Coordinates of C-alpha atoms in Angstrom, one line a residue:
M1 CA 27.6 -40.9 -30.9
W2 CA 24.8 -41.6 -28.9
W3 CA 24.1 -38.0 -27.8
W4 CA 24.2 -36.8 -31.7
L5 CA 21.5 -39.8 -32.7
L6 CA 19.7 -38.9 -29.4
G7 CA 19.3 -35.3 -31.0
V8 CA 18.4 -36.2 -34.4
L9 CA 15.6 -38.2 -32.6
S10 CA 14.3 -35.4 -30.9
C11 CA 14.6 -33.2 -33.7
A12 CA 12.5 -35.9 -35.5
L13 CA 10.0 -35.8 -32.7
L14 CA 9.7 -31.9 -32.5
A15 CA 9.2 -31.9 -36.5
L16 CA 6.6 -34.5 -36.6
V17 CA 4.8 -32.4 -33.5
V18 CA 4.8 -29.2 -35.5
I19 CA 3.5 -31.1 -38.5
F20 CA 1.0 -32.6 -36.4
F21 CA -0.4 -29.3 -35.6
L22 CA -0.2 -27.8 -38.9
T23 CA -2.0 -30.6 -40.7
T24 CA -4.5 -31.8 -38.1
G25 CA -8.0 -30.4 -36.8
Q26 CA -9.7 -27.4 -37.6
R27 CA -7.3 -24.3 -38.7
Y28 CA -8.6 -21.1 -37.9
K29 CA -7.3 -17.7 -39.7
V30 CA -6.6 -15.8 -36.8
F31 CA -4.3 -13.0 -38.2
S32 CA -4.9 -10.7 -41.2
E33 CA -3.7 -7.6 -42.8
K34 CA -7.0 -6.7 -43.8
C35 CA -8.4 -5.9 -40.1
L36 CA -5.4 -2.9 -39.6
R37 CA -7.3 0.2 -40.3
P38 CA -5.6 4.0 -39.8
P39 CA -5.9 5.2 -36.3
G40 CA -8.8 6.8 -35.4
P41 CA -9.4 10.1 -33.4
L42 CA -8.7 10.0 -29.6
V43 CA -11.7 9.5 -27.7
S44 CA -11.3 11.7 -24.3
D45 CA -14.8 12.1 -23.5
S46 CA -15.5 10.2 -20.2
K47 CA -19.2 9.0 -21.1
Q48 CA -17.8 7.6 -24.5
R49 CA -14.9 5.8 -22.5
N50 CA -16.7 4.4 -19.7
E51 CA -19.7 2.8 -22.0
R52 CA -16.6 0.7 -23.1
L53 CA -14.4 0.4 -20.2
K54 CA -17.2 0.4 -17.3
R55 CA -19.8 -1.8 -19.2
G56 CA -21.6 -3.4 -15.7
F57 CA -22.5 -7.1 -15.3
R58 CA -26.1 -7.7 -15.9
V59 CA -27.7 -11.3 -16.9
D60 CA -29.2 -9.5 -20.0
R61 CA -25.8 -8.4 -21.0
V62 CA -24.4 -11.7 -20.9
P63 CA -23.9 -13.0 -24.4
P64 CA -25.9 -16.4 -25.8
A65 CA -24.4 -19.3 -26.6
L66 CA -20.8 -18.9 -25.2
D67 CA -17.9 -20.6 -26.5
A68 CA -15.2 -19.3 -23.9
V69 CA -15.9 -17.2 -20.5
V70 CA -12.5 -15.3 -19.2
I71 CA -11.9 -14.3 -15.4
G72 CA -10.1 -11.1 -15.3
S73 CA -9.6 -8.5 -18.0
G74 CA -6.2 -7.7 -17.4
V75 CA -3.9 -8.2 -20.9
G76 CA -3.4 -11.5 -20.6
G77 CA -7.5 -12.5 -20.4
L78 CA -7.8 -9.5 -22.9
T79 CA -5.2 -11.1 -25.2
A80 CA -7.0 -14.8 -25.5
A81 CA -10.3 -13.4 -25.6
A82 CA -9.4 -11.3 -28.7
L83 CA -7.3 -13.7 -30.4
L84 CA -10.3 -16.5 -29.6
S85 CA -12.9 -13.5 -31.3
K86 CA -10.7 -13.4 -34.2
A87 CA -11.0 -17.4 -34.7
G88 CA -14.8 -17.0 -34.9
K89 CA -15.5 -17.5 -30.8
R90 CA -17.7 -15.6 -28.4
V91 CA -16.5 -14.9 -25.2
V92 CA -17.1 -12.9 -22.4
V93 CA -14.7 -11.4 -20.1
L94 CA -15.8 -10.6 -16.7
E95 CA -13.7 -8.4 -14.3
Q96 CA -14.3 -8.1 -10.5
H97 CA -13.3 -4.6 -10.5
D98 CA -15.5 -1.4 -11.8
Q99 CA -12.9 -1.0 -15.1
A100 CA -11.8 -3.0 -17.7
G101 CA -8.0 -3.3 -17.8
G102 CA -6.3 -5.0 -14.8
C103 CA -2.9 -3.5 -14.5
T104 CA -3.3 -1.3 -17.8
H105 CA -6.4 0.6 -15.9
T106 CA -5.9 4.3 -15.0
F107 CA -7.8 6.3 -12.4
Q108 CA -8.6 9.9 -11.8
N109 CA -7.8 11.7 -8.7
K110 CA -8.6 15.7 -7.8
G111 CA -8.2 16.1 -11.9
F112 CA -4.8 14.2 -12.2
E113 CA -5.0 10.8 -14.0
F114 CA -2.6 7.9 -13.0
D115 CA -1.6 4.6 -15.0
V116 CA -1.1 1.8 -12.0
G117 CA 0.8 -0.7 -13.9
I118 CA 2.3 0.5 -17.6
H119 CA 5.3 2.7 -17.0
Y120 CA 7.1 2.2 -20.1
L121 CA 7.3 -0.5 -23.0
G122 CA 9.9 -2.0 -25.1
Q123 CA 10.0 -3.8 -28.1
L124 CA 7.2 -1.9 -30.0
H125 CA 9.7 -0.7 -33.1
E126 CA 8.3 -1.3 -36.9
N127 CA 7.3 -4.7 -37.4
S128 CA 8.4 -6.2 -33.9
L129 CA 6.3 -9.4 -33.1
L130 CA 5.1 -7.1 -29.7
R131 CA 3.8 -4.6 -32.4
V132 CA 2.5 -6.7 -34.8
V133 CA 0.2 -8.9 -32.1
L134 CA -0.8 -5.6 -30.4
D135 CA -1.9 -4.4 -33.7
Q136 CA -4.0 -7.6 -34.4
I137 CA -6.3 -7.5 -31.1
T138 CA -6.7 -3.5 -31.5
D139 CA -7.3 -3.7 -35.5
G140 CA -4.0 -1.5 -35.8
Q141 CA -6.1 1.5 -33.2
L142 CA -3.5 1.3 -30.3
Q143 CA -0.5 4.1 -30.8
F144 CA 2.7 4.5 -29.1
T145 CA 4.9 7.6 -28.3
R146 CA 8.7 6.7 -28.4
L147 CA 10.6 8.3 -25.3
E148 CA 13.9 9.9 -24.9
Q149 CA 16.9 7.6 -26.0
H150 CA 18.4 8.1 -22.4
F151 CA 15.2 6.3 -21.2
D152 CA 16.5 5.7 -17.5
T153 CA 18.9 6.9 -15.3
V154 CA 20.0 4.6 -12.4
V155 CA 20.9 6.2 -9.0
L156 CA 23.3 3.9 -7.0
G157 CA 24.4 4.9 -3.3
Q158 CA 23.4 7.6 -0.4
P159 CA 22.9 11.0 -1.2
E160 CA 26.4 11.7 0.1
Q161 CA 28.0 9.4 -2.7
R162 CA 25.6 9.2 -5.0
R163 CA 26.6 8.0 -8.5
E164 CA 24.4 8.5 -11.8
Y165 CA 24.3 6.1 -14.5
H166 CA 22.3 6.7 -18.0
I167 CA 20.7 3.6 -19.8
H168 CA 20.4 4.7 -23.6
A169 CA 18.1 3.0 -26.2
G170 CA 19.6 2.0 -29.6
K171 CA 21.3 -1.2 -31.0
T172 CA 24.5 0.1 -30.3
A173 CA 23.9 2.9 -28.2
M174 CA 23.3 0.9 -25.3
A175 CA 26.6 -0.5 -24.8
E176 CA 28.5 2.2 -26.0
S177 CA 27.2 4.4 -23.4
L178 CA 27.7 1.6 -20.8
K179 CA 31.5 1.8 -21.8
K180 CA 31.8 5.5 -21.6
Q181 CA 30.9 5.2 -18.2
F182 CA 32.3 1.9 -16.8
P183 CA 36.1 2.7 -18.6
G184 CA 37.9 -0.9 -18.6
E185 CA 34.8 -3.0 -18.4
E186 CA 34.4 -3.2 -22.5
E187 CA 35.1 -6.9 -22.2
A188 CA 32.2 -7.6 -19.5
I189 CA 29.7 -5.0 -21.5
D190 CA 30.7 -7.0 -24.6
E191 CA 29.9 -10.2 -23.2
F192 CA 26.7 -9.1 -21.2
M193 CA 25.3 -7.6 -24.2
R194 CA 26.2 -11.1 -26.1
L195 CA 24.6 -13.0 -23.9
M196 CA 21.4 -10.4 -23.6
K197 CA 21.0 -11.0 -27.3
L198 CA 21.2 -14.8 -27.2
A199 CA 19.0 -14.7 -24.6
S200 CA 16.3 -12.7 -26.4
R201 CA 16.9 -14.9 -29.7
R202 CA 16.4 -18.2 -28.1
T203 CA 13.6 -17.3 -25.8
P204 CA 11.1 -19.2 -28.3
L205 CA 12.7 -22.2 -27.5
I206 CA 11.8 -21.5 -23.7
A207 CA 8.1 -20.7 -24.9
T208 CA 8.2 -24.1 -27.2
L209 CA 8.5 -26.2 -23.7
K210 CA 4.9 -24.7 -23.1
I211 CA 3.9 -26.2 -26.6
I212 CA 4.9 -29.7 -27.1
P213 CA 4.1 -32.6 -25.1
Y214 CA 5.2 -32.8 -21.8
W215 CA 6.5 -36.5 -22.5
L216 CA 8.8 -35.2 -25.1
V217 CA 10.1 -32.5 -22.8
N218 CA 10.5 -35.1 -20.1
F219 CA 12.7 -36.8 -22.5
L220 CA 15.0 -34.1 -23.4
I221 CA 15.7 -33.6 -20.0
R222 CA 16.4 -36.8 -19.1
T223 CA 18.7 -37.4 -21.9
G224 CA 20.3 -34.1 -21.6
L225 CA 19.5 -33.3 -24.7
L226 CA 18.1 -30.1 -24.1
D227 CA 21.3 -28.1 -23.0
R228 CA 22.9 -29.4 -26.2
L229 CA 20.2 -27.5 -28.1
S230 CA 20.6 -24.4 -26.5
S231 CA 22.7 -22.5 -24.0
V232 CA 19.5 -20.3 -23.5
F233 CA 18.7 -23.2 -20.8
R234 CA 21.6 -22.7 -18.8
L235 CA 21.4 -19.0 -18.9
A236 CA 17.5 -19.6 -17.5
T237 CA 18.6 -22.1 -14.8
T238 CA 21.8 -20.0 -13.5
N239 CA 21.3 -17.2 -11.2
H240 CA 22.0 -13.4 -12.3
S241 CA 24.8 -13.0 -9.8
E242 CA 26.8 -16.1 -10.5
I243 CA 27.1 -14.9 -14.2
M244 CA 27.5 -11.6 -13.6
S245 CA 30.4 -11.9 -10.9
G246 CA 32.0 -14.2 -13.6
L247 CA 31.8 -11.3 -16.2
T248 CA 32.9 -8.2 -13.8
H249 CA 34.2 -7.5 -10.3
N250 CA 32.9 -3.8 -10.4
K251 CA 29.9 -3.6 -7.9
D252 CA 28.3 -1.0 -10.1
L253 CA 28.1 -2.4 -13.1
Q254 CA 26.8 -5.6 -11.4
A255 CA 23.8 -3.8 -9.8
L256 CA 23.3 -1.8 -13.5
S257 CA 22.7 -5.2 -15.0
A258 CA 19.7 -6.2 -12.7
Y259 CA 18.4 -2.8 -12.0
L260 CA 14.8 -3.5 -13.4
F261 CA 13.4 -4.6 -10.0
Y262 CA 10.3 -7.0 -9.7
G263 CA 10.9 -8.4 -6.0
V264 CA 13.7 -11.2 -6.1
P265 CA 17.5 -10.4 -5.6
P266 CA 20.0 -11.0 -8.7
K267 CA 21.0 -14.4 -6.6
K268 CA 17.9 -15.7 -6.6
S269 CA 16.6 -14.6 -9.9
S270 CA 17.5 -16.2 -13.3
F271 CA 20.0 -14.5 -15.4
L272 CA 17.7 -15.0 -18.5
I273 CA 14.7 -12.8 -17.0
N274 CA 16.8 -10.0 -16.1
A275 CA 18.7 -10.1 -19.6
L276 CA 15.3 -10.2 -21.6
L277 CA 13.8 -7.3 -19.3
L278 CA 17.0 -4.9 -20.2
H279 CA 17.1 -6.0 -24.0
H280 CA 13.1 -5.5 -23.9
Y281 CA 14.3 -1.8 -24.4
K282 CA 17.3 -2.0 -26.3
R283 CA 15.4 -0.8 -29.6
G284 CA 13.6 1.9 -27.9
A285 CA 11.2 2.8 -25.0
Y286 CA 7.7 3.7 -25.5
Y287 CA 4.3 5.0 -23.8
P288 CA 0.7 4.5 -24.8
R289 CA -0.3 7.5 -26.5
G290 CA -3.6 8.6 -24.5
G291 CA -2.7 6.4 -21.5
A292 CA -2.4 3.1 -20.4
S293 CA -6.4 2.8 -20.5
E294 CA -6.2 2.6 -24.3
F295 CA -5.0 -1.1 -24.3
A296 CA -8.5 -2.2 -22.9
F297 CA -10.3 0.4 -25.1
H298 CA -8.9 -0.8 -28.0
I299 CA -9.1 -4.7 -27.7
I300 CA -13.0 -4.4 -26.4
P301 CA -14.1 -3.5 -29.7
V302 CA -12.5 -6.3 -31.3
I303 CA -14.2 -9.0 -29.0
Q304 CA -17.5 -7.3 -29.6
Q305 CA -17.1 -8.0 -33.1
T306 CA -18.4 -11.9 -32.5
G307 CA -21.4 -10.9 -30.2
G308 CA -18.9 -10.7 -27.2
A309 CA -18.3 -8.8 -24.2
V310 CA -16.3 -7.4 -21.4
L311 CA -18.6 -6.7 -18.4
V312 CA -17.2 -5.1 -15.1
R313 CA -18.5 -5.5 -11.5
A314 CA -18.6 -9.1 -11.8
P315 CA -16.5 -10.8 -9.3
V316 CA -16.8 -14.6 -10.0
Q317 CA -16.9 -17.0 -7.3
R318 CA -16.6 -20.6 -8.8
V319 CA -15.4 -22.3 -11.7
L320 CA -18.5 -25.3 -12.2
L321 CA -17.5 -28.6 -12.3
N322 CA -19.7 -31.3 -14.0
Q323 CA -19.8 -35.0 -12.8
Q324 CA -17.1 -35.9 -15.3
G325 CA -14.9 -32.8 -13.7
K326 CA -15.3 -30.8 -16.9
T327 CA -15.7 -27.2 -16.7
Y328 CA -19.1 -25.8 -17.8
G329 CA -19.0 -22.2 -16.7
V330 CA -18.4 -19.8 -13.4
T331 CA -21.0 -18.2 -10.8
V332 CA -20.8 -14.6 -10.7
L333 CA -21.7 -13.0 -7.4
K334 CA -24.7 -10.2 -8.2
G335 CA -26.0 -8.9 -4.8
Q336 CA -26.6 -11.6 -2.8
E337 CA -27.3 -14.1 -5.6
E338 CA -24.7 -16.4 -7.8
I339 CA -25.7 -16.3 -11.1
E340 CA -24.6 -18.9 -13.4
V341 CA -22.3 -17.8 -16.7
R342 CA -22.4 -21.1 -18.8
A343 CA -19.6 -22.1 -21.6
P344 CA -17.6 -25.1 -22.2
V345 CA -14.4 -23.1 -21.8
V346 CA -12.9 -21.2 -18.6
I347 CA -9.9 -18.8 -19.0
S348 CA -8.3 -18.0 -15.9
N349 CA -7.0 -14.5 -15.9
A350 CA -6.9 -14.5 -12.4
G351 CA -3.6 -16.1 -11.8
I352 CA -2.3 -19.5 -10.7
F353 CA -3.4 -19.4 -6.9
N354 CA -6.8 -17.6 -7.1
T355 CA -7.7 -20.3 -10.1
F356 CA -6.7 -23.0 -7.9
Q357 CA -7.0 -22.0 -4.2
K358 CA -10.1 -19.7 -4.8
F359 CA -12.2 -20.9 -7.7
L360 CA -12.1 -25.0 -7.3
P361 CA -13.9 -27.0 -4.8
Q362 CA -12.1 -28.3 -2.5
H363 CA -11.9 -31.9 -3.2
I364 CA -10.7 -30.8 -6.5
Q365 CA -8.1 -28.5 -4.9
D366 CA -6.8 -31.4 -2.7
K367 CA -6.0 -33.5 -6.2
P368 CA -2.2 -34.3 -6.1
E369 CA -1.8 -32.9 -10.2
I370 CA -3.1 -29.5 -8.6
Q371 CA -1.0 -29.7 -5.5
S372 CA 2.0 -30.3 -7.2
L373 CA 1.6 -27.4 -9.5
L374 CA 1.3 -25.3 -6.7
G375 CA 4.2 -26.5 -5.1
L376 CA 6.3 -25.2 -8.1
V377 CA 5.2 -21.6 -7.5
R378 CA 5.4 -19.0 -4.5
H379 CA 3.7 -15.7 -4.2
G380 CA 5.7 -12.9 -5.7
M381 CA 6.4 -9.6 -3.5
G382 CA 3.9 -6.9 -3.1
S383 CA 4.2 -3.3 -4.3
F384 CA 3.7 0.0 -2.8
L385 CA 2.9 2.9 -5.0
V386 CA 2.7 7.0 -4.4
F387 CA 0.6 9.0 -6.6
V388 CA 1.6 12.6 -6.8
G389 CA -0.6 15.4 -8.2
L390 CA 1.9 18.3 -9.6
D391 CA 0.6 21.8 -10.5
G392 CA 2.3 22.9 -14.1
T393 CA 3.0 21.4 -17.0
K394 CA 6.2 19.3 -17.9
E395 CA 7.9 22.6 -19.1
E396 CA 7.3 24.6 -16.2
L397 CA 8.3 22.0 -13.9
G398 CA 11.3 20.9 -15.6
I399 CA 10.6 17.5 -16.0
V400 CA 11.1 14.7 -18.4
S401 CA 10.3 11.3 -19.8
T402 CA 13.4 9.6 -18.4
N403 CA 13.0 7.2 -15.5
Y404 CA 14.8 7.1 -12.3
W405 CA 15.7 3.8 -10.7
M406 CA 17.2 4.7 -7.5
Y407 CA 19.6 2.1 -5.1
K408 CA 21.1 2.9 -1.7
D409 CA 23.7 0.5 -2.1
N410 CA 24.8 -1.1 -5.0
D411 CA 24.8 -4.5 -3.6
L412 CA 21.5 -5.4 -4.9
D413 CA 21.6 -9.0 -3.3
S414 CA 22.0 -7.6 0.7
L415 CA 20.1 -4.6 0.2
M416 CA 16.8 -6.6 -1.1
E417 CA 17.4 -9.4 1.2
Q418 CA 17.6 -7.0 4.3
Y419 CA 14.8 -5.0 3.0
S420 CA 12.3 -8.1 2.6
S421 CA 13.3 -9.6 6.2
L422 CA 12.5 -6.0 8.1
N423 CA 9.2 -6.3 10.3
R424 CA 6.6 -3.6 10.0
E425 CA 8.2 -1.8 12.9
Q426 CA 11.3 -1.5 11.3
V427 CA 10.2 -0.6 7.5
L428 CA 10.1 3.3 8.2
G429 CA 13.4 5.0 7.4
N430 CA 14.6 1.5 6.0
I431 CA 13.1 2.0 2.5
P432 CA 16.4 1.4 0.0
M433 CA 14.8 1.3 -3.2
M434 CA 12.5 3.5 -5.3
F435 CA 11.0 3.5 -9.0
I436 CA 10.6 7.4 -10.4
T437 CA 8.3 8.1 -13.5
F438 CA 6.3 11.1 -14.8
P439 CA 3.4 9.6 -16.8
S440 CA 2.1 12.9 -18.2
A441 CA 5.6 13.7 -19.4
K442 CA 5.5 10.9 -21.9
D443 CA 2.1 11.2 -23.2
P444 CA 1.9 14.3 -25.5
T445 CA -1.7 14.0 -25.1
A446 CA -1.8 14.3 -21.6
N447 CA -1.3 18.4 -21.3
I448 CA -4.3 18.6 -23.7
R449 CA -6.6 16.1 -21.5
H450 CA -5.5 17.3 -18.4
P451 CA -4.2 21.0 -19.1
G452 CA -1.7 22.3 -16.5
K453 CA -1.1 19.5 -14.7
S454 CA 1.3 16.7 -14.3
C455 CA 1.8 13.7 -12.4
M456 CA 4.4 11.4 -11.0
T457 CA 4.4 7.9 -9.5
L458 CA 6.6 6.3 -6.9
L459 CA 7.1 2.6 -6.8
T460 CA 8.7 0.3 -4.5
M461 CA 8.2 -3.3 -3.4
A462 CA 6.4 -4.1 0.1
Q463 CA 5.9 -7.3 2.2
Y464 CA 2.4 -8.2 2.4
E465 CA 3.1 -9.3 6.1
W466 CA 3.6 -5.4 6.8
F467 CA -0.3 -4.7 5.9
E468 CA -1.5 -8.3 6.9
E469 CA -3.1 -7.1 10.2
W470 CA -5.7 -5.4 8.0
E471 CA -6.6 -8.3 5.7
G472 CA -10.1 -8.6 5.1
T473 CA -11.0 -5.2 6.2
K474 CA -12.7 -3.0 3.7
L475 CA -11.1 0.0 1.8
G476 CA -11.1 3.1 3.3
K477 CA -12.4 1.6 6.6
R478 CA -8.9 0.3 7.8
G479 CA -8.4 2.3 10.7
Q480 CA -5.6 5.2 11.6
D481 CA -2.9 2.7 12.3
Y482 CA -3.2 2.0 8.6
V483 CA -3.3 5.1 7.1
D484 CA -0.4 6.3 9.5
L485 CA 2.0 3.3 8.5
K486 CA 0.6 3.9 4.3
N487 CA 1.2 8.2 4.8
S488 CA 4.5 7.7 6.7
M489 CA 5.8 5.3 3.7
A490 CA 4.4 7.6 1.1
Q491 CA 6.4 10.9 2.9
E492 CA 9.2 8.9 3.1
L493 CA 9.5 8.2 -0.9
L494 CA 8.1 11.4 -1.6
D495 CA 11.0 13.0 0.2
W496 CA 13.5 10.9 -1.2
A497 CA 12.3 12.0 -4.5
L498 CA 12.3 15.7 -3.8
T499 CA 16.2 15.3 -3.6
I500 CA 16.3 14.3 -7.2
F501 CA 13.9 16.7 -7.9
P502 CA 13.7 19.7 -5.7
Q503 CA 12.1 22.1 -8.0
L504 CA 8.9 20.0 -7.4
R505 CA 8.8 20.7 -3.5
D506 CA 6.0 23.6 -3.7
K507 CA 4.3 22.5 -6.7
V508 CA 2.6 19.4 -5.2
V509 CA -1.0 19.5 -4.9
M510 CA -2.0 16.0 -3.7
V511 CA -0.4 12.5 -2.7
D512 CA -2.1 9.2 -2.5
A513 CA -0.7 5.6 -1.9
A514 CA -1.5 2.1 -2.6
T515 CA -0.4 -1.0 -0.4
P516 CA -0.3 -4.6 -1.4
L517 CA -4.1 -4.9 0.4
T518 CA -4.7 -1.9 -2.6
N519 CA -3.8 -4.5 -5.2
V520 CA -6.1 -7.3 -3.5
H521 CA -8.7 -4.8 -3.7
Y522 CA -8.3 -3.7 -7.3
L523 CA -6.6 -6.3 -9.0
G524 CA -7.5 -9.7 -7.2
A525 CA -4.0 -9.9 -6.5
P526 CA -4.2 -12.6 -3.5
R527 CA -1.3 -11.0 -1.7
G528 CA -0.9 -7.8 -3.4
E529 CA 1.8 -8.8 -6.0
M530 CA 1.8 -7.1 -9.4
Y531 CA 3.9 -9.6 -11.1
G532 CA 2.0 -13.0 -10.2
A533 CA 4.2 -15.4 -9.1
E534 CA 7.4 -15.2 -7.8
H535 CA 9.7 -14.9 -10.9
N536 CA 13.0 -16.8 -8.9
V537 CA 15.2 -19.1 -10.8
E538 CA 13.3 -22.4 -9.7
R539 CA 10.5 -20.9 -11.9
F540 CA 12.8 -21.0 -15.0
K541 CA 13.8 -24.7 -15.0
P542 CA 12.9 -26.6 -17.8
E543 CA 10.6 -29.1 -15.7
T544 CA 8.8 -26.1 -14.3
V545 CA 8.4 -23.9 -17.6
A546 CA 6.8 -27.0 -19.3
R547 CA 4.4 -27.9 -16.4
I548 CA 2.9 -24.5 -15.8
R549 CA 1.2 -24.1 -18.9
A550 CA -2.2 -23.1 -20.7
Q551 CA -3.7 -26.2 -19.9
T552 CA -4.6 -27.2 -16.7
P553 CA -5.3 -30.8 -15.1
I554 CA -9.1 -29.9 -15.0
D555 CA -10.9 -30.3 -18.7
G556 CA -11.9 -27.2 -20.1
L557 CA -10.0 -24.9 -17.4
Y558 CA -6.8 -22.8 -19.2
L559 CA -4.4 -20.5 -17.6
T560 CA -3.6 -17.2 -19.2
G561 CA -1.5 -14.1 -18.5
Q562 CA 2.0 -13.5 -16.5
D563 CA 1.9 -16.9 -14.6
V564 CA 1.8 -18.6 -18.1
F565 CA 5.0 -17.0 -19.1
C566 CA 6.5 -14.2 -17.2
N567 CA 5.9 -10.9 -15.9
G568 CA 5.2 -7.2 -17.3
M569 CA 2.9 -6.2 -20.5
A570 CA 4.7 -8.2 -23.1
G571 CA 4.7 -11.6 -20.9
A572 CA 1.2 -11.2 -19.9
L573 CA 0.3 -10.8 -24.0
H574 CA 2.6 -14.2 -24.5
G575 CA 0.6 -15.8 -21.9
G576 CA -2.6 -15.1 -24.1
L577 CA -1.0 -16.4 -27.1
L578 CA -0.2 -19.5 -25.5
C579 CA -3.7 -20.0 -24.1
A580 CA -5.6 -19.1 -27.3
S581 CA -3.2 -21.6 -29.0
A582 CA -4.0 -24.4 -26.6
I583 CA -7.8 -23.9 -26.7
L584 CA -7.9 -23.6 -30.6
D585 CA -4.9 -26.6 -31.0
Q586 CA -3.4 -24.3 -33.2
I587 CA 0.4 -22.8 -32.9
L588 CA -0.6 -19.0 -33.3
Y589 CA 3.2 -18.5 -33.2
I590 CA 3.9 -19.8 -36.4
D591 CA 0.6 -18.0 -38.2
L592 CA 2.0 -14.8 -36.2
L593 CA 5.6 -15.2 -37.9
A594 CA 3.8 -15.8 -41.5
L595 CA 2.2 -12.2 -41.1
K596 CA 5.3 -10.5 -39.8
T597 CA 7.0 -11.6 -42.7
R598 CA 4.3 -10.6 -45.3
L599 CA 4.5 -7.5 -43.7
K600 CA 8.0 -7.0 -43.8
N601 CA 7.9 -7.9 -47.6
K602 CA 5.4 -4.9 -48.3
W603 CA 7.4 -2.5 -46.3
A604 CA 10.5 -3.7 -48.0
N605 CA 8.4 -3.3 -51.5
P606 CA 6.0 -0.4 -51.5
K607 CA 4.6 -1.2 -54.4
M608 CA 3.2 -4.9 -52.9
M609 CA 0.9 -2.4 -50.5

């Protein structure tokens, strides 16, 4: 009886918190159907694109009377800035790289265009929450192309014993396809799909822990009511291998349930995050029409509408604090001089480690409340990418939009643990996993923008320690040993990829590679991590989820991006939503769901449109 009474009390407290948010303070009208416009023509002129994406920092370009300054122009930073702009705030986004976009930026090399972080996306079907948000922060200008129903192929085992499995999108097609490939495992597959659906539907409860007061979260945890509210909290705090080993003994099926790698072996990762990653593509996989840089290209005008700006080559050095410990802006290095950019609110999309260990003075860093937050997380694993230029169209080369995930063994726990334990001298010849993708085959505009050219990107995880010897060296000036290691790893991955696509062997025009140090240079990632703080199971404990939120112990300083919620474009975007909600003191998800309902009703009743 006692827990039932406590449950009623906690629900009442939660309701009171929501009512408080809805009835107190100023309410901003952030979302509107009226902002949506028919998508304009694709802008491919490099001068026009550069004027928006590569607008350099100058003092006279900093808008006056700023409401907020954002450090970093990744999706988390741009989303927070765009939402605040829609609330009437004037925001400047400062990017240390020479173009905006963070992991959504693209680059060109010898006439080939490569993306660095957006390989494919899910949950973009009509009127999905993610699609509605993206439409709002781009005024409906960002377009997507749906990929093949068979969007991923997972290859397990050594070449002589290679097994290929196909992953299909579709409400029922994903499960049906797996059952055909794993006869006798129907019950395990059904249960996995049920848990995956549960994880997706109940994840908003996880996000709620970042919104409601921490004392209420603490109360729910201490009384045991949190686990009684939903089993999603058990899924979040249980490692993936434990749950999957209870469903099936088939090692290949276990591997398929966690094939979307991000640097953490299944036995050290949360079942919730792996389930969400796969569920993300259940309704289809998509790619931005015009390439990944379209994200920043179409979000920036929304920021500019209220007098804001996005400025590049603007490396932030410090967050400015007054005598009371409140933020009042940042400094930007311009030549040898530090320029002050003042605003009452500072939003960091640079990650929790950069924010607390780089931008704050030492005596603030040393505060127990800062150190306790840093103690909850650890650096994620770095990445290694190979960019391959190919001579020919996708039709001529016989390539498709389907991605390939390669593993030399089906025991992903042992495989990933052994790989991450290697020292630098042991790496070559022992890379056990790789992702293969063809961005040009996914974008129908690619052959128009770059006729007769195709590109392939290869990706694997990599320890920062393998490249740490060259820490602090400049790009292009790291010495022959570094070049040799980088090129040898790139060649190993390329040779492996060519065993799957032998027809490309004579079509390779150029090869370039990016190490964790490359990510340090271009992304500002402290140890070359693409996905922020490590996504281990400890990160998804309720206490950690609740404590790492947009608000920080520093008055006026907020976090956004992947470290606030989870990895990937969608995770970074939700980090931006949570950040803007905290700053505006308004739960934007409530307004967003109301808009989503109105749009759904309009689609159901065309006369309302």
